[in-house]
């Protein structure tokens, strides 16, 4: 098992190779094709990579697209210098638009579950967000999410651990897959692995703790449900990052 899913690794390769290849294909047309249209073609490449990969791949594609647009399609050619002010503005706009679009594309990938899981899961996410906004106690949000996870994933039990990681239990990852040791565990075919499964709660990039999931016997929640669970855990993590946990007795 590698640290990143194959989909993300392929996206990073596409981020590195895609923009220069597309820019090279546009070279024969650079005298007849407006720079605005050429930039739009490269924005399409950014969108395609971001939708298939993650934020890192999308941002890398945006930077790469701006660099290779400048190198191949603006005068002086085969140089990172820009003669015309309009061309310099186009390069800057390409970079800015590419970065924004890449983040939206990656977010769409992460939240694609919201489109297909219907009103029940949308309500879970909405209700948790509303609770996080209306309460000053992050522990209230954690307790609410524990209940949501228990129902959503058909768990026998769910508890939350604050602080440092202990042990190496199977983990529900950010992409909805489960890892056990150094291998991916096929939940759809094999059900949950034995014992507790950890689901980490991260807020603004900071680890806050983990939900410890105890599945009911014979259950195998679909990928969509597991992705919603990840979103709920992140909402709890964000609440903890903002307010901090209440003092433990």
PDB file of C-alpha atoms in Angstrom:
ATOM      1  CA  UNK A   1       0.000   0.000   0.000  1.00  0.00           C
ATOM      2  CA  UNK A   2       1.226   3.488  -0.798  1.00  0.00           C
ATOM      3  CA  UNK A   3       0.371   6.614   1.108  1.00  0.00           C
ATOM      4  CA  UNK A   4      -1.777   8.114  -1.659  1.00  0.00           C
ATOM      5  CA  UNK A   5      -4.493   6.401  -3.736  1.00  0.00           C
ATOM      6  CA  UNK A   6      -3.653   5.497  -7.335  1.00  0.00           C
ATOM      7  CA  UNK A   7      -6.127   8.100  -8.569  1.00  0.00           C
ATOM      8  CA  UNK A   8      -4.210  10.892  -6.831  1.00  0.00           C
ATOM      9  CA  UNK A   9      -0.829   9.629  -8.027  1.00  0.00           C
ATOM     10  CA  UNK A  10      -2.063   9.520 -11.619  1.00  0.00           C
ATOM     11  CA  UNK A  11      -3.424  13.056 -11.192  1.00  0.00           C
ATOM     12  CA  UNK A  12      -0.018  14.341 -10.036  1.00  0.00           C
ATOM     13  CA  UNK A  13       1.638  12.779 -13.095  1.00  0.00           C
ATOM     14  CA  UNK A  14      -1.014  14.409 -15.298  1.00  0.00           C
ATOM     15  CA  UNK A  15      -0.372  17.721 -13.516  1.00  0.00           C
ATOM     16  CA  UNK A  16       3.314  17.539 -14.433  1.00  0.00           C
ATOM     17  CA  UNK A  17       2.965  16.263 -18.005  1.00  0.00           C
ATOM     18  CA  UNK A  18      -0.405  17.570 -19.162  1.00  0.00           C
ATOM     19  CA  UNK A  19       0.155  21.350 -19.405  1.00  0.00           C
ATOM     20  CA  UNK A  20       3.488  21.209 -21.312  1.00  0.00           C
ATOM     21  CA  UNK A  21       2.102  18.636 -23.752  1.00  0.00           C
ATOM     22  CA  UNK A  22      -1.019  20.706 -24.423  1.00  0.00           C
ATOM     23  CA  UNK A  23       1.036  23.890 -24.734  1.00  0.00           C
ATOM     24  CA  UNK A  24       3.308  22.148 -27.257  1.00  0.00           C
ATOM     25  CA  UNK A  25       0.266  21.074 -29.280  1.00  0.00           C
ATOM     26  CA  UNK A  26      -0.806  24.723 -29.412  1.00  0.00           C
ATOM     27  CA  UNK A  27       2.581  25.973 -30.648  1.00  0.00           C
ATOM     28  CA  UNK A  28       1.747  25.578 -34.395  1.00  0.00           C
ATOM     29  CA  UNK A  29      -1.344  27.745 -33.837  1.00  0.00           C
ATOM     30  CA  UNK A  30       0.127  30.414 -31.575  1.00  0.00           C
ATOM     31  CA  UNK A  31       0.219  33.069 -34.290  1.00  0.00           C
ATOM     32  CA  UNK A  32      -3.437  32.562 -35.225  1.00  0.00           C
ATOM     33  CA  UNK A  33      -4.897  31.582 -31.849  1.00  0.00           C
ATOM     34  CA  UNK A  34      -5.571  34.405 -29.410  1.00  0.00           C
ATOM     35  CA  UNK A  35      -3.763  34.156 -26.127  1.00  0.00           C
ATOM     36  CA  UNK A  36      -7.096  34.271 -24.297  1.00  0.00           C
ATOM     37  CA  UNK A  37      -8.329  31.192 -26.133  1.00  0.00           C
ATOM     38  CA  UNK A  38      -5.035  29.395 -25.556  1.00  0.00           C
ATOM     39  CA  UNK A  39      -5.288  30.160 -21.836  1.00  0.00           C
ATOM     40  CA  UNK A  40      -8.843  28.796 -21.767  1.00  0.00           C
ATOM     41  CA  UNK A  41      -7.633  25.533 -23.292  1.00  0.00           C
ATOM     42  CA  UNK A  42      -5.118  25.216 -20.465  1.00  0.00           C
ATOM     43  CA  UNK A  43      -7.810  26.023 -17.886  1.00  0.00           C
ATOM     44  CA  UNK A  44      -9.722  23.003 -19.220  1.00  0.00           C
ATOM     45  CA  UNK A  45      -6.641  20.883 -18.456  1.00  0.00           C
ATOM     46  CA  UNK A  46      -6.580  22.269 -14.899  1.00  0.00           C
ATOM     47  CA  UNK A  47     -10.259  21.411 -14.409  1.00  0.00           C
ATOM     48  CA  UNK A  48      -9.789  17.877 -15.753  1.00  0.00           C
ATOM     49  CA  UNK A  49      -6.858  17.126 -13.431  1.00  0.00           C
ATOM     50  CA  UNK A  50      -8.467  18.730 -10.369  1.00  0.00           C
ATOM     51  CA  UNK A  51     -11.717  16.829 -10.864  1.00  0.00           C
ATOM     52  CA  UNK A  52      -9.828  13.542 -11.093  1.00  0.00           C
ATOM     53  CA  UNK A  53      -7.259  14.224  -8.387  1.00  0.00           C
ATOM     54  CA  UNK A  54      -6.887  16.311  -5.261  1.00  0.00           C
ATOM     55  CA  UNK A  55      -6.101  19.933  -4.367  1.00  0.00           C
ATOM     56  CA  UNK A  56      -2.345  19.427  -4.613  1.00  0.00           C
ATOM     57  CA  UNK A  57      -2.626  18.037  -8.149  1.00  0.00           C
ATOM     58  CA  UNK A  58      -5.004  20.815  -9.158  1.00  0.00           C
ATOM     59  CA  UNK A  59      -2.767  23.572  -7.803  1.00  0.00           C
ATOM     60  CA  UNK A  60       0.298  22.000  -9.402  1.00  0.00           C
ATOM     61  CA  UNK A  61      -1.519  21.908 -12.743  1.00  0.00           C
ATOM     62  CA  UNK A  62      -2.483  25.568 -12.434  1.00  0.00           C
ATOM     63  CA  UNK A  63       1.118  26.625 -11.779  1.00  0.00           C
ATOM     64  CA  UNK A  64       2.409  24.367 -14.549  1.00  0.00           C
ATOM     65  CA  UNK A  65      -0.162  25.714 -17.004  1.00  0.00           C
ATOM     66  CA  UNK A  66       0.860  29.312 -16.311  1.00  0.00           C
ATOM     67  CA  UNK A  67       4.577  28.529 -16.673  1.00  0.00           C
ATOM     68  CA  UNK A  68       4.255  26.589 -19.942  1.00  0.00           C
ATOM     69  CA  UNK A  69       1.804  29.108 -21.387  1.00  0.00           C
ATOM     70  CA  UNK A  70       4.432  31.770 -20.785  1.00  0.00           C
ATOM     71  CA  UNK A  71       7.270  29.578 -22.092  1.00  0.00           C
ATOM     72  CA  UNK A  72       5.696  28.347 -25.334  1.00  0.00           C
ATOM     73  CA  UNK A  73       2.908  30.782 -26.212  1.00  0.00           C
ATOM     74  CA  UNK A  74       4.088  34.307 -25.335  1.00  0.00           C
ATOM     75  CA  UNK A  75       6.931  36.336 -26.781  1.00  0.00           C
ATOM     76  CA  UNK A  76       9.854  35.914 -26.390  1.00  0.00           C
ATOM     77  CA  UNK A  77       9.242  32.215 -27.056  1.00  0.00           C
ATOM     78  CA  UNK A  78      11.135  29.542 -25.081  1.00  0.00           C
ATOM     79  CA  UNK A  79      11.665  32.076 -22.322  1.00  0.00           C
ATOM     80  CA  UNK A  80       9.924  32.879 -19.065  1.00  0.00           C
ATOM     81  CA  UNK A  81      10.066  36.582 -19.870  1.00  0.00           C
ATOM     82  CA  UNK A  82       7.025  38.456 -21.224  1.00  0.00           C
ATOM     83  CA  UNK A  83       7.289  41.392 -23.616  1.00  0.00           C
ATOM     84  CA  UNK A  84       3.698  42.605 -23.764  1.00  0.00           C
ATOM     85  CA  UNK A  85       1.760  43.850 -20.740  1.00  0.00           C
ATOM     86  CA  UNK A  86      -1.375  42.109 -22.017  1.00  0.00           C
ATOM     87  CA  UNK A  87       0.472  38.787 -22.131  1.00  0.00           C
ATOM     88  CA  UNK A  88       1.732  39.273 -18.591  1.00  0.00           C
ATOM     89  CA  UNK A  89      -1.814  39.959 -17.455  1.00  0.00           C
ATOM     90  CA  UNK A  90      -3.037  36.803 -19.211  1.00  0.00           C
ATOM     91  CA  UNK A  91      -0.363  34.707 -17.462  1.00  0.00           C
ATOM     92  CA  UNK A  92      -1.368  36.101 -14.062  1.00  0.00           C
ATOM     93  CA  UNK A  93      -5.073  35.575 -14.768  1.00  0.00           C
ATOM     94  CA  UNK A  94      -4.424  32.024 -15.982  1.00  0.00           C
ATOM     95  CA  UNK A  95      -2.621  31.245 -12.745  1.00  0.00           C
ATOM     96  CA  UNK A  96      -5.303  32.859 -10.576  1.00  0.00           C
ATOM     97  CA  UNK A  97      -8.238  31.278 -12.398  1.00  0.00           C
ATOM     98  CA  UNK A  98      -6.460  27.932 -12.520  1.00  0.00           C
ATOM     99  CA  UNK A  99      -5.868  27.930  -8.761  1.00  0.00           C
ATOM    100  CA  UNK A 100      -9.488  28.816  -7.996  1.00  0.00           C
ATOM    101  CA  UNK A 101     -10.889  26.280 -10.438  1.00  0.00           C
ATOM    102  CA  UNK A 102      -8.527  23.572  -9.169  1.00  0.00           C
ATOM    103  CA  UNK A 103      -9.797  23.994  -5.613  1.00  0.00           C
ATOM    104  CA  UNK A 104     -13.418  23.883  -6.754  1.00  0.00           C
ATOM    105  CA  UNK A 105     -12.743  20.787  -8.838  1.00  0.00           C
ATOM    106  CA  UNK A 106     -11.055  18.981  -5.964  1.00  0.00           C
ATOM    107  CA  UNK A 107     -13.846  19.979  -3.581  1.00  0.00           C
ATOM    108  CA  UNK A 108     -16.402  18.649  -6.055  1.00  0.00           C
ATOM    109  CA  UNK A 109     -14.596  15.310  -6.034  1.00  0.00           C
ATOM    110  CA  UNK A 110     -14.556  15.199  -2.243  1.00  0.00           C
ATOM    111  CA  UNK A 111     -18.234  16.159  -1.966  1.00  0.00           C
ATOM    112  CA  UNK A 112     -19.522  14.175  -4.934  1.00  0.00           C
ATOM    113  CA  UNK A 113     -21.258  11.975  -2.376  1.00  0.00           C
ATOM    114  CA  UNK A 114     -23.580  14.862  -1.530  1.00  0.00           C
ATOM    115  CA  UNK A 115     -24.987  14.759  -5.045  1.00  0.00           C
ATOM    116  CA  UNK A 116     -25.865  11.085  -4.992  1.00  0.00           C
ATOM    117  CA  UNK A 117     -26.828  10.204  -1.415  1.00  0.00           C
ATOM    118  CA  UNK A 118     -30.042  12.204  -1.180  1.00  0.00           C
ATOM    119  CA  UNK A 119     -31.831  14.220   1.454  1.00  0.00           C
ATOM    120  CA  UNK A 120     -30.978  12.076   4.499  1.00  0.00           C
ATOM    121  CA  UNK A 121     -27.209  12.523   4.256  1.00  0.00           C
ATOM    122  CA  UNK A 122     -27.520  16.162   3.244  1.00  0.00           C
ATOM    123  CA  UNK A 123     -29.579  16.660   6.395  1.00  0.00           C
ATOM    124  CA  UNK A 124     -26.869  15.012   8.513  1.00  0.00           C
ATOM    125  CA  UNK A 125     -24.185  17.323   7.151  1.00  0.00           C
ATOM    126  CA  UNK A 126     -26.419  20.413   7.389  1.00  0.00           C
ATOM    127  CA  UNK A 127     -27.588  19.661  10.935  1.00  0.00           C
ATOM    128  CA  UNK A 128     -24.013  19.102  12.132  1.00  0.00           C
ATOM    129  CA  UNK A 129     -22.882  22.371  10.548  1.00  0.00           C
ATOM    130  CA  UNK A 130     -25.779  24.237  12.164  1.00  0.00           C
ATOM    131  CA  UNK A 131     -24.986  22.731  15.557  1.00  0.00           C
ATOM    132  CA  UNK A 132     -21.307  23.670  15.212  1.00  0.00           C
ATOM    133  CA  UNK A 133     -22.326  27.272  14.491  1.00  0.00           C
ATOM    134  CA  UNK A 134     -24.882  27.541  17.293  1.00  0.00           C
ATOM    135  CA  UNK A 135     -23.035  25.933  20.221  1.00  0.00           C
ATOM    136  CA  UNK A 136     -19.982  27.052  22.123  1.00  0.00           C
ATOM    137  CA  UNK A 137     -19.199  23.473  23.192  1.00  0.00           C
ATOM    138  CA  UNK A 138     -17.187  21.381  20.756  1.00  0.00           C
ATOM    139  CA  UNK A 139     -17.986  18.302  22.858  1.00  0.00           C
ATOM    140  CA  UNK A 140     -21.660  18.744  21.989  1.00  0.00           C
ATOM    141  CA  UNK A 141     -20.715  18.484  18.316  1.00  0.00           C
ATOM    142  CA  UNK A 142     -18.575  15.401  19.001  1.00  0.00           C
ATOM    143  CA  UNK A 143     -21.473  13.706  20.812  1.00  0.00           C
ATOM    144  CA  UNK A 144     -23.838  14.581  17.984  1.00  0.00           C
ATOM    145  CA  UNK A 145     -21.435  13.183  15.376  1.00  0.00           C
ATOM    146  CA  UNK A 146     -21.032   9.954  17.368  1.00  0.00           C
ATOM    147  CA  UNK A 147     -24.775   9.434  17.102  1.00  0.00           C
ATOM    148  CA  UNK A 148     -24.791  10.276  13.417  1.00  0.00           C
ATOM    149  CA  UNK A 149     -21.941   7.846  12.716  1.00  0.00           C
ATOM    150  CA  UNK A 150     -23.628   5.079  14.695  1.00  0.00           C
ATOM    151  CA  UNK A 151     -26.786   5.379  12.612  1.00  0.00           C
ATOM    152  CA  UNK A 152     -25.096   6.051   9.276  1.00  0.00           C
ATOM    153  CA  UNK A 153     -22.587   3.186   9.480  1.00  0.00           C
ATOM    154  CA  UNK A 154     -24.847   0.805  11.454  1.00  0.00           C
ATOM    155  CA  UNK A 155     -22.378   0.648  14.343  1.00  0.00           C
ATOM    156  CA  UNK A 156     -22.697  -1.301  17.557  1.00  0.00           C
ATOM    157  CA  UNK A 157     -20.732   1.380  19.393  1.00  0.00           C
ATOM    158  CA  UNK A 158     -18.845   4.610  18.722  1.00  0.00           C
ATOM    159  CA  UNK A 159     -16.568   6.520  21.084  1.00  0.00           C
ATOM    160  CA  UNK A 160     -14.189   9.450  20.725  1.00  0.00           C
ATOM    161  CA  UNK A 161     -10.569   9.578  21.857  1.00  0.00           C
ATOM    162  CA  UNK A 162      -8.859  12.921  22.396  1.00  0.00           C
ATOM    163  CA  UNK A 163      -5.132  13.380  22.112  1.00  0.00           C
ATOM    164  CA  UNK A 164      -2.368  11.167  20.794  1.00  0.00           C
ATOM    165  CA  UNK A 165      -2.770   8.068  18.665  1.00  0.00           C
ATOM    166  CA  UNK A 166      -2.310   4.723  20.380  1.00  0.00           C
ATOM    167  CA  UNK A 167      -1.870   1.453  18.514  1.00  0.00           C
ATOM    168  CA  UNK A 168      -2.467   0.778  14.836  1.00  0.00           C
ATOM    169  CA  UNK A 169      -6.122  -0.169  14.364  1.00  0.00           C
ATOM    170  CA  UNK A 170      -7.708  -0.353  10.894  1.00  0.00           C
ATOM    171  CA  UNK A 171      -8.513   3.140   9.625  1.00  0.00           C
ATOM    172  CA  UNK A 172     -11.324   4.697   7.631  1.00  0.00           C
ATOM    173  CA  UNK A 173      -9.372   6.983   5.292  1.00  0.00           C
ATOM    174  CA  UNK A 174     -10.278  10.359   3.795  1.00  0.00           C
ATOM    175  CA  UNK A 175     -11.211   8.753   0.458  1.00  0.00           C
ATOM    176  CA  UNK A 176     -13.729   6.426   2.131  1.00  0.00           C
ATOM    177  CA  UNK A 177     -11.492   3.370   1.820  1.00  0.00           C
ATOM    178  CA  UNK A 178     -10.318   1.313   4.791  1.00  0.00           C
ATOM    179  CA  UNK A 179      -6.694   0.401   5.457  1.00  0.00           C
ATOM    180  CA  UNK A 180      -5.616  -2.447   7.703  1.00  0.00           C
ATOM    181  CA  UNK A 181      -1.899  -2.473   8.407  1.00  0.00           C
ATOM    182  CA  UNK A 182      -0.182  -1.769   5.097  1.00  0.00           C
ATOM    183  CA  UNK A 183      -3.023  -3.026   2.917  1.00  0.00           C
ATOM    184  CA  UNK A 184      -6.324  -1.754   1.617  1.00  0.00           C
ATOM    185  CA  UNK A 185      -9.294  -3.624   3.052  1.00  0.00           C
ATOM    186  CA  UNK A 186     -12.187  -4.247   0.645  1.00  0.00           C
ATOM    187  CA  UNK A 187     -15.190  -3.378   2.796  1.00  0.00           C
ATOM    188  CA  UNK A 188     -17.635  -3.958  -0.051  1.00  0.00           C
ATOM    189  CA  UNK A 189     -16.511  -7.570  -0.481  1.00  0.00           C
ATOM    190  CA  UNK A 190     -15.350  -8.496   3.028  1.00  0.00           C
ATOM    191  CA  UNK A 191     -17.283  -6.237   5.360  1.00  0.00           C
ATOM    192  CA  UNK A 192     -15.540  -4.316   8.124  1.00  0.00           C
ATOM    193  CA  UNK A 193     -12.277  -5.693   9.538  1.00  0.00           C
ATOM    194  CA  UNK A 194     -12.436  -7.135  13.046  1.00  0.00           C
ATOM    195  CA  UNK A 195     -12.159  -4.911  16.075  1.00  0.00           C
ATOM    196  CA  UNK A 196     -12.444  -1.148  16.272  1.00  0.00           C
ATOM    197  CA  UNK A 197     -11.803   1.086  13.247  1.00  0.00           C
ATOM    198  CA  UNK A 198     -10.444   4.584  13.698  1.00  0.00           C
ATOM    199  CA  UNK A 199     -11.798   7.628  11.917  1.00  0.00           C
ATOM    200  CA  UNK A 200      -9.589  10.639  12.510  1.00  0.00           C
ATOM    201  CA  UNK A 201     -11.051  14.077  13.195  1.00  0.00           C
ATOM    202  CA  UNK A 202      -8.967  16.831  11.629  1.00  0.00           C
ATOM    203  CA  UNK A 203      -9.749  20.531  11.833  1.00  0.00           C
ATOM    204  CA  UNK A 204      -7.920  23.056   9.658  1.00  0.00           C
ATOM    205  CA  UNK A 205      -5.068  20.624   9.183  1.00  0.00           C
ATOM    206  CA  UNK A 206      -4.707  19.913  12.923  1.00  0.00           C
ATOM    207  CA  UNK A 207      -5.303  16.437  14.355  1.00  0.00           C
ATOM    208  CA  UNK A 208      -7.902  16.638  17.125  1.00  0.00           C
ATOM    209  CA  UNK A 209      -8.590  13.008  17.990  1.00  0.00           C
ATOM    210  CA  UNK A 210     -10.356  10.025  16.514  1.00  0.00           C
ATOM    211  CA  UNK A 211     -13.707   8.292  16.493  1.00  0.00           C
ATOM    212  CA  UNK A 212     -13.374   4.599  17.327  1.00  0.00           C
ATOM    213  CA  UNK A 213     -16.008   2.658  15.411  1.00  0.00           C
ATOM    214  CA  UNK A 214     -17.289  -0.766  16.476  1.00  0.00           C
ATOM    215  CA  UNK A 215     -19.280  -2.210  13.560  1.00  0.00           C
ATOM    216  CA  UNK A 216     -22.291  -4.444  13.984  1.00  0.00           C
ATOM    217  CA  UNK A 217     -21.784  -7.997  12.760  1.00  0.00           C
ATOM    218  CA  UNK A 218     -22.305  -8.521   9.044  1.00  0.00           C
ATOM    219  CA  UNK A 219     -22.546  -4.845   8.073  1.00  0.00           C
ATOM    220  CA  UNK A 220     -20.791  -3.280   5.068  1.00  0.00           C
ATOM    221  CA  UNK A 221     -21.809   0.361   4.523  1.00  0.00           C
ATOM    222  CA  UNK A 222     -21.383   1.605   0.936  1.00  0.00           C
ATOM    223  CA  UNK A 223     -18.666   4.024  -0.130  1.00  0.00           C
ATOM    224  CA  UNK A 224     -21.124   6.932  -0.153  1.00  0.00           C
ATOM    225  CA  UNK A 225     -21.952   6.399   3.516  1.00  0.00           C
ATOM    226  CA  UNK A 226     -18.272   6.126   4.415  1.00  0.00           C
ATOM    227  CA  UNK A 227     -17.512   9.395   2.640  1.00  0.00           C
ATOM    228  CA  UNK A 228     -20.328  11.144   4.500  1.00  0.00           C
ATOM    229  CA  UNK A 229     -18.837   9.749   7.720  1.00  0.00           C
ATOM    230  CA  UNK A 230     -15.491  11.347   6.841  1.00  0.00           C
ATOM    231  CA  UNK A 231     -17.189  14.707   6.277  1.00  0.00           C
ATOM    232  CA  UNK A 232     -18.987  14.467   9.636  1.00  0.00           C
ATOM    233  CA  UNK A 233     -15.725  13.621  11.426  1.00  0.00           C
ATOM    234  CA  UNK A 234     -14.054  16.623   9.792  1.00  0.00           C
ATOM    235  CA  UNK A 235     -16.913  18.851  10.978  1.00  0.00           C
ATOM    236  CA  UNK A 236     -16.280  17.658  14.531  1.00  0.00           C
ATOM    237  CA  UNK A 237     -12.564  18.256  14.029  1.00  0.00           C
ATOM    238  CA  UNK A 238     -13.216  21.806  12.837  1.00  0.00           C
ATOM    239  CA  UNK A 239     -15.386  22.498  15.899  1.00  0.00           C
ATOM    240  CA  UNK A 240     -12.651  21.176  18.189  1.00  0.00           C
ATOM    241  CA  UNK A 241     -10.004  23.242  16.409  1.00  0.00           C
ATOM    242  CA  UNK A 242     -12.079  26.393  16.839  1.00  0.00           C
ATOM    243  CA  UNK A 243     -13.312  25.937  20.412  1.00  0.00           C
ATOM    244  CA  UNK A 244     -11.091  23.209  21.836  1.00  0.00           C
ATOM    245  CA  UNK A 245     -12.400  20.298  23.911  1.00  0.00           C
ATOM    246  CA  UNK A 246     -13.910  20.884  27.327  1.00  0.00           C
ATOM    247  CA  UNK A 247     -11.566  19.944  30.192  1.00  0.00           C
ATOM    248  CA  UNK A 248     -11.637  16.226  30.890  1.00  0.00           C
ATOM    249  CA  UNK A 249     -12.527  15.283  34.499  1.00  0.00           C
TER     250      UNK A 249
END
